[in-house]
mmCIF file of C-alpha atoms in Angstrom:
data_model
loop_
_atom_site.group_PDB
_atom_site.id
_atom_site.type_symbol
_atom_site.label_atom_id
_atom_site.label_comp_id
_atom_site.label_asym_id
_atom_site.label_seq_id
_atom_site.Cartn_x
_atom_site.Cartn_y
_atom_site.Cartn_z
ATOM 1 C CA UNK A 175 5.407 108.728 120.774
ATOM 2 C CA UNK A 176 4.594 108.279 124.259
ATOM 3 C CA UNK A 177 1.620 108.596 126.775
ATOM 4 C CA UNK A 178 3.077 111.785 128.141
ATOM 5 C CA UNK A 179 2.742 113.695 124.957
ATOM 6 C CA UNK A 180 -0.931 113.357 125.229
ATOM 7 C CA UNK A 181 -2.750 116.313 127.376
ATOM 8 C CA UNK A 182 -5.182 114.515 129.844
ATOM 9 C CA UNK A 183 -6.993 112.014 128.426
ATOM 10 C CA UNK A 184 -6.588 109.917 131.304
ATOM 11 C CA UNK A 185 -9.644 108.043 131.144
ATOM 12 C CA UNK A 186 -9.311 107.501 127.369
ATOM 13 C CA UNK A 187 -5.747 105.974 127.710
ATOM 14 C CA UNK A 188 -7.027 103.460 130.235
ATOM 15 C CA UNK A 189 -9.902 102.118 127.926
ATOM 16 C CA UNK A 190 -7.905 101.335 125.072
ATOM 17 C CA UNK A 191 -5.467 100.060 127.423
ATOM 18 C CA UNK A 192 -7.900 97.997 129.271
ATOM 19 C CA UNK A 193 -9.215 96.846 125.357
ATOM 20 C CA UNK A 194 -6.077 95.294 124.488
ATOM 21 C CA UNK A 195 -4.798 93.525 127.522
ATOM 22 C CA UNK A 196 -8.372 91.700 128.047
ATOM 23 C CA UNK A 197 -7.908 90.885 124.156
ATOM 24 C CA UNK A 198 -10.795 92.614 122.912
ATOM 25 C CA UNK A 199 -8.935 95.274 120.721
ATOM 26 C CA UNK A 200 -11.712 95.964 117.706
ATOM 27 C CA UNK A 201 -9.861 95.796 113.911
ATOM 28 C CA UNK A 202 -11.170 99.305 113.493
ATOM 29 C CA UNK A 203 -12.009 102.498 115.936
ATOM 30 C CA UNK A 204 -13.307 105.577 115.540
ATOM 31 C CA UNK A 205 -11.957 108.367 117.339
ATOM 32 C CA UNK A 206 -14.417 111.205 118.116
ATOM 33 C CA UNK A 207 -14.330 114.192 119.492
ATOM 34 C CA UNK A 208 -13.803 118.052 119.227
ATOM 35 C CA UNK A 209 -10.917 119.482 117.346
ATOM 36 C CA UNK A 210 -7.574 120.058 119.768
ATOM 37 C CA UNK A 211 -9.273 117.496 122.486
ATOM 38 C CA UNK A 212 -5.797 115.240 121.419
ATOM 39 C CA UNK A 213 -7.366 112.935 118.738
ATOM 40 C CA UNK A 214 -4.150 112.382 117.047
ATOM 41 C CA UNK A 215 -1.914 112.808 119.547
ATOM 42 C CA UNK A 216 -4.270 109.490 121.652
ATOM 43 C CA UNK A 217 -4.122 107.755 118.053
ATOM 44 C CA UNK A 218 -0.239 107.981 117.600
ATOM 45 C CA UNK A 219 0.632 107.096 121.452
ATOM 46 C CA UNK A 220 -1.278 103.425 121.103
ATOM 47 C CA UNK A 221 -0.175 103.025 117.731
ATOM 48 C CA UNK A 222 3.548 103.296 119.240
ATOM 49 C CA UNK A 223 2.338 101.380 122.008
ATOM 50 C CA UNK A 224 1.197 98.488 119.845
ATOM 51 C CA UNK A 225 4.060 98.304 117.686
ATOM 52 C CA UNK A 226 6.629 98.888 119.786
ATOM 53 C CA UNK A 227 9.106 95.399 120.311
ATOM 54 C CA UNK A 228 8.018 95.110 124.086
ATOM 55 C CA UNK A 229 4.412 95.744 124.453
ATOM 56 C CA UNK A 230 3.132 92.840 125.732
ATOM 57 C CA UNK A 231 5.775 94.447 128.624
ATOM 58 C CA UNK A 232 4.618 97.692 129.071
ATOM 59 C CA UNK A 233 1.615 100.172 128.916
ATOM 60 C CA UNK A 234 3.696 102.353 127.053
ATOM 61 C CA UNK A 235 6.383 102.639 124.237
ATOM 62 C CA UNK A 236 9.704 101.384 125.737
ATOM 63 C CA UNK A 237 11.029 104.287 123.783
ATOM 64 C CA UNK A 238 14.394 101.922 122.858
ATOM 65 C CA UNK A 239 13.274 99.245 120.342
ATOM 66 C CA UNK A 240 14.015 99.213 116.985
ATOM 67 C CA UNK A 241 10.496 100.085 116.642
ATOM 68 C CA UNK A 242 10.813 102.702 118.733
ATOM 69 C CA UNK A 243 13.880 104.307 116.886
ATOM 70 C CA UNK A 244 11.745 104.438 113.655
ATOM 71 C CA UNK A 245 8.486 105.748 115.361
ATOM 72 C CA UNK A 246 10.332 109.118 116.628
ATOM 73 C CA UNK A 247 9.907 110.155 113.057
ATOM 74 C CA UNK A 248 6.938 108.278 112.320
ATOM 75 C CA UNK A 249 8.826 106.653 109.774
ATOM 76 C CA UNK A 250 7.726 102.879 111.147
ATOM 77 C CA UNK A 251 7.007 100.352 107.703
ATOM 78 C CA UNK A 252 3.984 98.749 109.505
ATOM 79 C CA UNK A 253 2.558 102.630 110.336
ATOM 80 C CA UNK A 254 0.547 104.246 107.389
ATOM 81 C CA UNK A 255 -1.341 107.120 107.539
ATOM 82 C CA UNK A 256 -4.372 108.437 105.263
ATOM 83 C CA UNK A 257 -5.583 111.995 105.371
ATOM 84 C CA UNK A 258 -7.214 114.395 103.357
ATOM 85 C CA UNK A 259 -5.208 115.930 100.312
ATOM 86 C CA UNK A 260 -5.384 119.053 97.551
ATOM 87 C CA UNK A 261 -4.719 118.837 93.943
ATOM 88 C CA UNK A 262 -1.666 121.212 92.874
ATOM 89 C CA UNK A 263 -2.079 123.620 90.170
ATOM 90 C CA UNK A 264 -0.797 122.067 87.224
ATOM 91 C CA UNK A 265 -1.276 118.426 88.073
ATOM 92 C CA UNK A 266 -3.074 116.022 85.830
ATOM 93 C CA UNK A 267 -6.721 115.486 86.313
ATOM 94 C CA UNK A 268 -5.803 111.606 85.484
ATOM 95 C CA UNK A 269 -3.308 111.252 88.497
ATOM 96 C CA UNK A 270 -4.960 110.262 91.397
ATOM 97 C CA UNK A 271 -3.932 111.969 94.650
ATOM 98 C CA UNK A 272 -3.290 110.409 97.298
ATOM 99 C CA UNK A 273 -1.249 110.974 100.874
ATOM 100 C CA UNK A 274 1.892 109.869 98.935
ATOM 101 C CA UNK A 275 2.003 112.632 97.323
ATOM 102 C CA UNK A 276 1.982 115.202 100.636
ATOM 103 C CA UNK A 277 3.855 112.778 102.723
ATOM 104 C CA UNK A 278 6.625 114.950 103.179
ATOM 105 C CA UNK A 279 4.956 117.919 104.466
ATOM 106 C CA UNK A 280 2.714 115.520 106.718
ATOM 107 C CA UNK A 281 5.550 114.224 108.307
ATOM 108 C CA UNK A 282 7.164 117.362 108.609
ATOM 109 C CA UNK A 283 3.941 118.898 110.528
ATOM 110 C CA UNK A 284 3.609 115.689 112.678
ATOM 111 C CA UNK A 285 7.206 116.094 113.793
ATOM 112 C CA UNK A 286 6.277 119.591 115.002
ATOM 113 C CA UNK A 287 3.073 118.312 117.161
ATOM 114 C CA UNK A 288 0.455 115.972 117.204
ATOM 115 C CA UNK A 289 -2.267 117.892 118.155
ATOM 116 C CA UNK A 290 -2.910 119.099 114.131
ATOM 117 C CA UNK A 291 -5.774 120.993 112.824
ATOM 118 C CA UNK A 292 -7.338 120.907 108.914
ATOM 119 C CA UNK A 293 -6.566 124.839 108.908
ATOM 120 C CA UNK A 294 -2.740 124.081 109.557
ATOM 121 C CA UNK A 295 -2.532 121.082 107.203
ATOM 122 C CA UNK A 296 -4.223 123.406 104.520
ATOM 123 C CA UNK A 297 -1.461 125.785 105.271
ATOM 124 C CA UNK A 298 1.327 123.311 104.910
ATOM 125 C CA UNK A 299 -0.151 121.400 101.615
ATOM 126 C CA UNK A 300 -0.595 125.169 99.795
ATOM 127 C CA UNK A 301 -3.620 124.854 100.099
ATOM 128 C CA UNK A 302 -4.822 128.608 99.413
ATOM 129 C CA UNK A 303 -8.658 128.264 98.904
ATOM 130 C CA UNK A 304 -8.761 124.371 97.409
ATOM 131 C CA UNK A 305 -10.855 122.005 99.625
ATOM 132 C CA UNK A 306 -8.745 119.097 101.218
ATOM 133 C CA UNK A 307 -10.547 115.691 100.300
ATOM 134 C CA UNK A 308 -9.921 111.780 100.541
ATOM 135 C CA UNK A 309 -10.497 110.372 97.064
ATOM 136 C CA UNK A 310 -10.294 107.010 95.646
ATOM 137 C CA UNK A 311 -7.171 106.610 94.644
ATOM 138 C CA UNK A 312 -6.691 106.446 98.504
ATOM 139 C CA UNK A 313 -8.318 103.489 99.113
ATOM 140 C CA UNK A 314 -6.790 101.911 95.931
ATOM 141 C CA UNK A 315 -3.083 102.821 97.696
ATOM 142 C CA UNK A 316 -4.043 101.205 101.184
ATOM 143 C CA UNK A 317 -5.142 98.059 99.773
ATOM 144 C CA UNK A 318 -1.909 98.173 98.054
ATOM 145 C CA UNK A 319 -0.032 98.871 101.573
ATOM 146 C CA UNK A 320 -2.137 96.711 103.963
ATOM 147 C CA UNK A 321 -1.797 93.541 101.697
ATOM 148 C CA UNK A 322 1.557 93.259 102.775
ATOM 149 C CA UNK A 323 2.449 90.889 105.619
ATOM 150 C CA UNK A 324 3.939 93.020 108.356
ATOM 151 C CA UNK A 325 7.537 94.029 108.493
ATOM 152 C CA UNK A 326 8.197 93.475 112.079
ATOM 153 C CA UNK A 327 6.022 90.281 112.201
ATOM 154 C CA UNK A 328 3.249 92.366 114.782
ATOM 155 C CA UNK A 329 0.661 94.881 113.972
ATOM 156 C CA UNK A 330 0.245 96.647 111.020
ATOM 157 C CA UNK A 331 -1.620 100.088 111.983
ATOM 158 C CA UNK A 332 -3.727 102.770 109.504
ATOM 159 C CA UNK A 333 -4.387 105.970 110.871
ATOM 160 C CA UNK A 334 -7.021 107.995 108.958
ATOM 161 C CA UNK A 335 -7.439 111.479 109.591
ATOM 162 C CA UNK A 336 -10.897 113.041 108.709
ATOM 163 C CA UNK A 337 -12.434 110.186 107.519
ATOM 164 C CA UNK A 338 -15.313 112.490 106.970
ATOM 165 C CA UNK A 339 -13.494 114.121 103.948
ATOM 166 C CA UNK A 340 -13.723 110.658 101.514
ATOM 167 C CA UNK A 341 -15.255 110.870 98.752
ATOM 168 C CA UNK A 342 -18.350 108.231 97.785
ATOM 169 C CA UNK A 343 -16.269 106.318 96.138
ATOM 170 C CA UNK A 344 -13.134 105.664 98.461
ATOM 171 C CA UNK A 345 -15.248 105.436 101.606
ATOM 172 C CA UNK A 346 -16.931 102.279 99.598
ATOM 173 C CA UNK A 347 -13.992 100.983 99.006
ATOM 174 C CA UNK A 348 -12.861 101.229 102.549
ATOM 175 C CA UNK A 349 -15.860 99.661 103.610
ATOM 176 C CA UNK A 350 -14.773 96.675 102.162
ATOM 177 C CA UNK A 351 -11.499 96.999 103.790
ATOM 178 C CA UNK A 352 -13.264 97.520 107.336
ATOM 179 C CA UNK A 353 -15.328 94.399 106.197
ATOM 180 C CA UNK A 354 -12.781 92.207 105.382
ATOM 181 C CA UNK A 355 -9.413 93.216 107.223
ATOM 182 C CA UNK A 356 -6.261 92.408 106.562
ATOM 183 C CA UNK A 357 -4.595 89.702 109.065
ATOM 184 C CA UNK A 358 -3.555 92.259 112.093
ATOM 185 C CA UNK A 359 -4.535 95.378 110.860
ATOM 186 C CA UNK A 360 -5.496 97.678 113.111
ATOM 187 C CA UNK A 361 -7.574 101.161 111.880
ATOM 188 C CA UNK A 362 -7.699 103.985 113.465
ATOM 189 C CA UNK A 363 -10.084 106.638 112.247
ATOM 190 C CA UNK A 364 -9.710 110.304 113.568
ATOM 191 C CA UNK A 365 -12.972 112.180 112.936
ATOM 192 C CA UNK A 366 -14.710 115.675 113.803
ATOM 193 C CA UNK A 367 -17.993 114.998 112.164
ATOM 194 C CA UNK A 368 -19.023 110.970 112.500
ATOM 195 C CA UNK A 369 -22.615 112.335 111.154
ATOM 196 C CA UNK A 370 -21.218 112.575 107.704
ATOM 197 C CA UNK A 371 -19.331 109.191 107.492
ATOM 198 C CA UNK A 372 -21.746 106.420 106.093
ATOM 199 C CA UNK A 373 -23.347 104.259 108.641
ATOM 200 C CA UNK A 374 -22.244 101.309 107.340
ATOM 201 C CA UNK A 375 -18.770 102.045 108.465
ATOM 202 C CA UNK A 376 -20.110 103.812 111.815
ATOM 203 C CA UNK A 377 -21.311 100.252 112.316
ATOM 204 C CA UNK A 378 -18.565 98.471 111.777
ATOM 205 C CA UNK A 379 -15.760 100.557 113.648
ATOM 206 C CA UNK A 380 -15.431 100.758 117.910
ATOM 207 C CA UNK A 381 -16.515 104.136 118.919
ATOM 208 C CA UNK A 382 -13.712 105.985 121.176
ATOM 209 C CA UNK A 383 -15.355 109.159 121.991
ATOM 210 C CA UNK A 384 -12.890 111.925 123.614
ATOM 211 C CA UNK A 385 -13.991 114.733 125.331
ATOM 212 C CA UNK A 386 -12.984 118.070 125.814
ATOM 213 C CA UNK A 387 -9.342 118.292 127.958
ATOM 214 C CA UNK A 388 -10.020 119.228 131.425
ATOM 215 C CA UNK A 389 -8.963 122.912 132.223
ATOM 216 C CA UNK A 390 -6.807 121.886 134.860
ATOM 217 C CA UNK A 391 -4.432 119.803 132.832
ATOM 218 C CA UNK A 392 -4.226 122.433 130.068
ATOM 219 C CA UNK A 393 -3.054 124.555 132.648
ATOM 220 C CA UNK A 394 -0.906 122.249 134.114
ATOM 221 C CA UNK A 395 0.897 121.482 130.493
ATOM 222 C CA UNK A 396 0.907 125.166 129.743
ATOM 223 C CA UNK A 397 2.895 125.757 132.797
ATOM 224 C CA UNK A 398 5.258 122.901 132.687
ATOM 225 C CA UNK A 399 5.684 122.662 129.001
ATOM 226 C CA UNK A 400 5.627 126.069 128.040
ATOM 227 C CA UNK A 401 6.846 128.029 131.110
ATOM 228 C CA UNK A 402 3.658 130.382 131.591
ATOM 229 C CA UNK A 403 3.169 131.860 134.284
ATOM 230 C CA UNK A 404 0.004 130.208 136.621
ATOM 231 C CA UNK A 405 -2.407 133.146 136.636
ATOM 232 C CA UNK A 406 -1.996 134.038 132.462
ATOM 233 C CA UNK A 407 -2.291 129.854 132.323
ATOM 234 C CA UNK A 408 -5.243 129.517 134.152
ATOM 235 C CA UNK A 409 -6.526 132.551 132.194
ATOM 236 C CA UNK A 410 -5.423 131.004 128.733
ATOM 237 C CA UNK A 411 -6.998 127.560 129.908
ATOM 238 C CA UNK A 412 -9.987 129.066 130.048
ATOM 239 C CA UNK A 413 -10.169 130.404 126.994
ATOM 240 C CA UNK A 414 -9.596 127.295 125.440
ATOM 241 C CA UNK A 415 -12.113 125.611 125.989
ATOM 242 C CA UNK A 416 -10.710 121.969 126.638
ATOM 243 C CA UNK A 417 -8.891 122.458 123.060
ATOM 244 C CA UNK A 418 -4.523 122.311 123.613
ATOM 245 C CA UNK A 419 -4.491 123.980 119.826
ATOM 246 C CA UNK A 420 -6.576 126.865 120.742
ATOM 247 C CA UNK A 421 -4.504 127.402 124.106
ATOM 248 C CA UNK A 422 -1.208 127.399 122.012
ATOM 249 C CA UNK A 423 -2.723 129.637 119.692
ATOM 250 C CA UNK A 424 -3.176 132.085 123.162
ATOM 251 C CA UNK A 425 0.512 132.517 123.648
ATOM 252 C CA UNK A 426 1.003 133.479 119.105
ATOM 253 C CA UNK A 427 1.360 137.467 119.293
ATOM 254 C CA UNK A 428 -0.338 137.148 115.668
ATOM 255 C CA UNK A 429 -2.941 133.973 116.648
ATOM 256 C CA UNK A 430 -5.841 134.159 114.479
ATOM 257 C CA UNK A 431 -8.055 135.009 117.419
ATOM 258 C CA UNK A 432 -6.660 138.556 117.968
ATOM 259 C CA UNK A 433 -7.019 139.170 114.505
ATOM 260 C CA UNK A 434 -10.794 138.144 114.248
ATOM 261 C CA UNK A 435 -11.223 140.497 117.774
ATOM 262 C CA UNK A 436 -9.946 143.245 115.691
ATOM 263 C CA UNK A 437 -12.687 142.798 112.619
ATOM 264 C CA UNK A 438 -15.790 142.172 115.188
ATOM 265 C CA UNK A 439 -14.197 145.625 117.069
ATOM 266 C CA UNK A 440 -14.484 147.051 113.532
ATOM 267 C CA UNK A 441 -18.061 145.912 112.386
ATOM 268 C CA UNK A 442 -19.353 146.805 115.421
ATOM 269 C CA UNK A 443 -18.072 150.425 115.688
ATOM 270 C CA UNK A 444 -19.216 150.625 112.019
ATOM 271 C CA UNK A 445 -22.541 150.191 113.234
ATOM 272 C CA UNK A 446 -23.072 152.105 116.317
ATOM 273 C CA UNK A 447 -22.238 154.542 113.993
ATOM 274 C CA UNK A 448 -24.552 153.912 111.161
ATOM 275 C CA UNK A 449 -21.621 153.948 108.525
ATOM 276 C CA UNK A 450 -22.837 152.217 105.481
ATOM 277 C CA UNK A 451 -20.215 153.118 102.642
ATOM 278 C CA UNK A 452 -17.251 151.971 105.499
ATOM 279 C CA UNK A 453 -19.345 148.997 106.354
ATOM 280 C CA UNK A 454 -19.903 147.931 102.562
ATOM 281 C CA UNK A 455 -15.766 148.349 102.569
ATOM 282 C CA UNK A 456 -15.702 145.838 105.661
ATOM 283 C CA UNK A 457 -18.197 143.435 103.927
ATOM 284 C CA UNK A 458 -15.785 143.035 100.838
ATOM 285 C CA UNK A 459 -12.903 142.559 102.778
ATOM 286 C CA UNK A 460 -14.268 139.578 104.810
ATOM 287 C CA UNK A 461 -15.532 138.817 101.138
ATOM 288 C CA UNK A 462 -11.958 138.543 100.366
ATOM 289 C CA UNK A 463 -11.411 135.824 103.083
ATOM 290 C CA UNK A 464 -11.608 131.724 102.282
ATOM 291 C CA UNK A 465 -14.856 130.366 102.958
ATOM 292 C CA UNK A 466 -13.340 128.021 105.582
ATOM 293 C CA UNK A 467 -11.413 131.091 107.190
ATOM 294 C CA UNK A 468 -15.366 133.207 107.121
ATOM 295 C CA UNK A 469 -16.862 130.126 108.986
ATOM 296 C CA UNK A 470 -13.873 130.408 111.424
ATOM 297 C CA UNK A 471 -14.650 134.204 111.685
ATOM 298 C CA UNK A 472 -18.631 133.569 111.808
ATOM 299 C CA UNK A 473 -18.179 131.177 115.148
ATOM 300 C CA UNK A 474 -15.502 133.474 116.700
ATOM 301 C CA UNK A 475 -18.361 136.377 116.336
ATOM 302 C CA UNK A 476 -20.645 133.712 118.246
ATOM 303 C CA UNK A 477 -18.596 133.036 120.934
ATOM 304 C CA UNK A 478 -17.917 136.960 121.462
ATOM 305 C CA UNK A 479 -21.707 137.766 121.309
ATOM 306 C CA UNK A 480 -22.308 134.854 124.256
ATOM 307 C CA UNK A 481 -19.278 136.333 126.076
ATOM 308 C CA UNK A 482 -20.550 139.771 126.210
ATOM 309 C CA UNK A 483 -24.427 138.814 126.954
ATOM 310 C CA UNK A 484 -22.478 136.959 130.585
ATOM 311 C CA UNK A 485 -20.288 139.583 131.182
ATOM 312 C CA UNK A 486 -23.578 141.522 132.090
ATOM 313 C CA UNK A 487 -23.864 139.525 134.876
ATOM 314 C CA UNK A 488 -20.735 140.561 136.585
ATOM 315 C CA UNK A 489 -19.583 137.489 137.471
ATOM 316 C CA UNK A 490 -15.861 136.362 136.648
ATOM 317 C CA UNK A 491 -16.550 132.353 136.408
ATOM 318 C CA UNK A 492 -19.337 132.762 134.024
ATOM 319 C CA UNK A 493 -17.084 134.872 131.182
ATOM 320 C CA UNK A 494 -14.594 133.296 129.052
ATOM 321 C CA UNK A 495 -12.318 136.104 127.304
ATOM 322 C CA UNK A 496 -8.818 136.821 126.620
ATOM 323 C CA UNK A 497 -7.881 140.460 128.584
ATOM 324 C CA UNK A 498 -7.975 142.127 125.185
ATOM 325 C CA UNK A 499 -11.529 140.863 124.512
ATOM 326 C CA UNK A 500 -12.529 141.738 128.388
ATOM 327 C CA UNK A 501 -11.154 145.309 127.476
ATOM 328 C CA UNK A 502 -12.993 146.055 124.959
ATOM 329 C CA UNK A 503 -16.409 144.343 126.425
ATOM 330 C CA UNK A 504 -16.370 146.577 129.132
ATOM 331 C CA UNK A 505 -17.753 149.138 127.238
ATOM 332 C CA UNK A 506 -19.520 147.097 124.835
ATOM 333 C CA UNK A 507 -21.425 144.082 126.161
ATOM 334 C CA UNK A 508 -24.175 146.387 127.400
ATOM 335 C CA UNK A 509 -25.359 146.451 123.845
ATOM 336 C CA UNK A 510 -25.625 142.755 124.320
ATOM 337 C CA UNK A 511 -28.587 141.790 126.023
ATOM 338 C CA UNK A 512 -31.865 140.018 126.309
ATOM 339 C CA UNK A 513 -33.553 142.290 123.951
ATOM 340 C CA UNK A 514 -31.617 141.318 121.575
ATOM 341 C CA UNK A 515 -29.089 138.108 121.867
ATOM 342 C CA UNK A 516 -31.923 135.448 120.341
ATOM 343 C CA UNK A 517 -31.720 137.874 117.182
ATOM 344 C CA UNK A 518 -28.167 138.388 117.160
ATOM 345 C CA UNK A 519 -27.637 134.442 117.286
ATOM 346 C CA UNK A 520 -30.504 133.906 115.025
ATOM 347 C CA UNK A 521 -28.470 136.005 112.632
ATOM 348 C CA UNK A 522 -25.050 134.471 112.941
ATOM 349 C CA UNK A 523 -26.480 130.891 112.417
ATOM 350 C CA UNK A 524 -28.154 132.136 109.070
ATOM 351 C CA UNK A 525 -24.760 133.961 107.798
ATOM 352 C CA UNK A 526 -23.109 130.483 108.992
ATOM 353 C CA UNK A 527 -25.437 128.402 106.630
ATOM 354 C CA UNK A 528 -25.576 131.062 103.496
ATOM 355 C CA UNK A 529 -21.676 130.948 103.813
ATOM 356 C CA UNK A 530 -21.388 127.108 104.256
ATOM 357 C CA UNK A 531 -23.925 126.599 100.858
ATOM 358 C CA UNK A 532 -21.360 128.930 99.112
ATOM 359 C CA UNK A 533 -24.162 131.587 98.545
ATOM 360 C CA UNK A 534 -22.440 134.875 97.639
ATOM 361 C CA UNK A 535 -19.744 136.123 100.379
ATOM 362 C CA UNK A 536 -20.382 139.843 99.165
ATOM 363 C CA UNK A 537 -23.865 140.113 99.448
ATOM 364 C CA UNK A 538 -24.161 137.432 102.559
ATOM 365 C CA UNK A 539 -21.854 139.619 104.481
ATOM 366 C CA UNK A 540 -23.399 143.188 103.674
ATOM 367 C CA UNK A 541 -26.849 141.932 104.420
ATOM 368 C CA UNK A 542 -25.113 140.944 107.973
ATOM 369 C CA UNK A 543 -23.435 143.907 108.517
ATOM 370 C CA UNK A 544 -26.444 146.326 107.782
ATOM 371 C CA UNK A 545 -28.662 144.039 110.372
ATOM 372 C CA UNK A 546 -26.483 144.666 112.784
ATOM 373 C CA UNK A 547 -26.613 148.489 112.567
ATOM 374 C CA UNK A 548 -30.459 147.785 113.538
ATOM 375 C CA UNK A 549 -29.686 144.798 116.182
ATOM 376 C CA UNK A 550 -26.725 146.949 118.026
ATOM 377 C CA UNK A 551 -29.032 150.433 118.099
ATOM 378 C CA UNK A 552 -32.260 148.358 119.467
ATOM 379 C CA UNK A 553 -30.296 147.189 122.429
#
């Protein structure tokens, strides 16, 4: 994979760049930031940059190497990846999963994009409701791996993606990995939440924090890459947010985003109208949903209620909305306002915990939907 996969980043690039040609590349980093800000997609470009045949030549992947033959599929022997995995139906509670045992389907989605999300790896794994974890017999397979000398006689590279998902028990066992490396091993962790890794591994990884991707470059790639047009790009690239994911998911007819638009239209017709058997209906279907899917939905319902509350102030650059969201906020954000926004996102952070401590989805929801009856009516 090359440099020119990755979405902006610029500044990024340059630093771990600038790290390895002044010889002061750390054994293990830790790659922060926001999900679809191009974690992976950074990871996987200096991974092929460090083991590809020629780069102590280049700042890039030469792209013809033998190296660079088996790194178009990923497929490289000194590449191994580690990433959060379900347990089938039906397999033994005695067999210890590990990435082996999804590495087909992770290939598979890699080789369709590198900028990957936990919702689509769920998808591809099966996943239906299961939380996606990193346990120990993880740690046990990459001490196995990593012992090995190197195949190409360079460095051996370990991505880990999610880091945040190991168990207690693997992410000891890594630590003693991080603390003792293998000759040339190089980690790479990928991670959304560093909060819940221990600090004793904080402390002993290279922090690589990525922001957001600038607006202008996701409107750039949308144009070039995808063939938008500029004015539905720029539009798109707003909406975004500095995430490439959530911009692709912009230009799916069926994204997930136009369906949560048409729930919130729902609850909140509901209750202007004061409809409590239809709204008790609504609450069991969202009931219905996966608790990561609800969480999804929750912070979608956030970002519409801040939407609405600046689209009060008439001004264009302050609003961040898809044209089917700006339609229907044309009539609606009035019953957003200051009377009542500090409730409103008082409320969804409360539904956000209940739902995140697995309290019960029926009740958590009806209790939401009846408050809003009072919130929307008060404004």
């Amino acid at each position: 994979m090359s440099w020119s996969e990755v979405i902006g980043q610029e500044e990024a690039r340059q630093r771990l760049l600038r790290m390895e040609k002044e010889g002061r590349l750390p054994h293990a980093m830790l790659f922060c930031g926001p999900s679809g800000s191009g974690k992976m997609a950074l990871a996987l470009a200096f991974a092929s940059h460090l083991l590809c045949d020629e780069h102590d030549k280049v700042d890039d992947s030469c792209g013809h190497c033998a190296s660079c033959a088996m790194l178009k599929t990923f497929e490289h022997p000194d590449l191994h990846f580690s990433y959060p995995v379900i347990r089938p139906t039906g397999t033994s509670s005695e067999h210890k999963m590990t990435s082996d045992d999804f590495a087909k389907e992770w290939h598979e989605m890699l080789r369709n994009g590198s900028y990957i999300t936990i919702d689509g790896w769920l998808e591809a794994m099966g996943a239906a409701n299961q939380q996606a974890q990193i346990g120990v017999g993880e740690s046990d397979l990459l001490l196995k791996k990593l012992s090995l000398k190197s195949s190409q006689g360079g460095y051996k590279v370990c991505l880990i993606w999610l880091p945040e998902r190991m168990n207690a028990e693997c992410a000891n066992k890594l630590l003693k990995l991080l603390e003792e490396p293998p000759l040339q091993t190089v980690f790479m962790m990928i991670c959304e939440a560093p909060e819940q890794l221990l600090d004793t591994i904080r402390s002993r990884t290279q922090r690589i924090d990525i922001k957001r991707i600038d607006t202008a470059a996701i409107e750039q790639a949308l144009v070039t890459q995808r063939n938008i047009e500029l004015e539905a790009a720029r539009r798109i690239a707003r909406v975004a947010n500095g995430s490439w994911t959530k911009a692709l998911e912009q230009l799916n007819a069926d994204n997930e985003n136009r369906q949560f638009l048409e729930v919130f239209i729902s609850l909140m017709r509901l209750a202007y109208m004061r409809n409590i058997k239809e709204l008790k209906k609504w609450s069991e279907m969202v009931a219905g949903y996966g608790r990561e899917r609800q969480i999804r939905l929750l912070h979608y319902f956030a970002r519409m209620m801040r939407e609405n509350f600046m689209y009060n102030f008439g001004n264009p650059e302050l609003t961040y909305m898809t044209s089917e969201e700006e339609n229907f906020s044309k009539n609606f954000a009035r019953f957003v306002n200051e009377r009542n926004i500090i409730e409103l996102s008082d409320l969804l952070n409360l539904t956000i915990r209940d739902i995140g401590q697995n309290a019960n989805a029926k009740i958590v929801f009806f209790d939401f939907a009846i408050k809003m009856i009072m919130y929307i009516k008060n404004a």
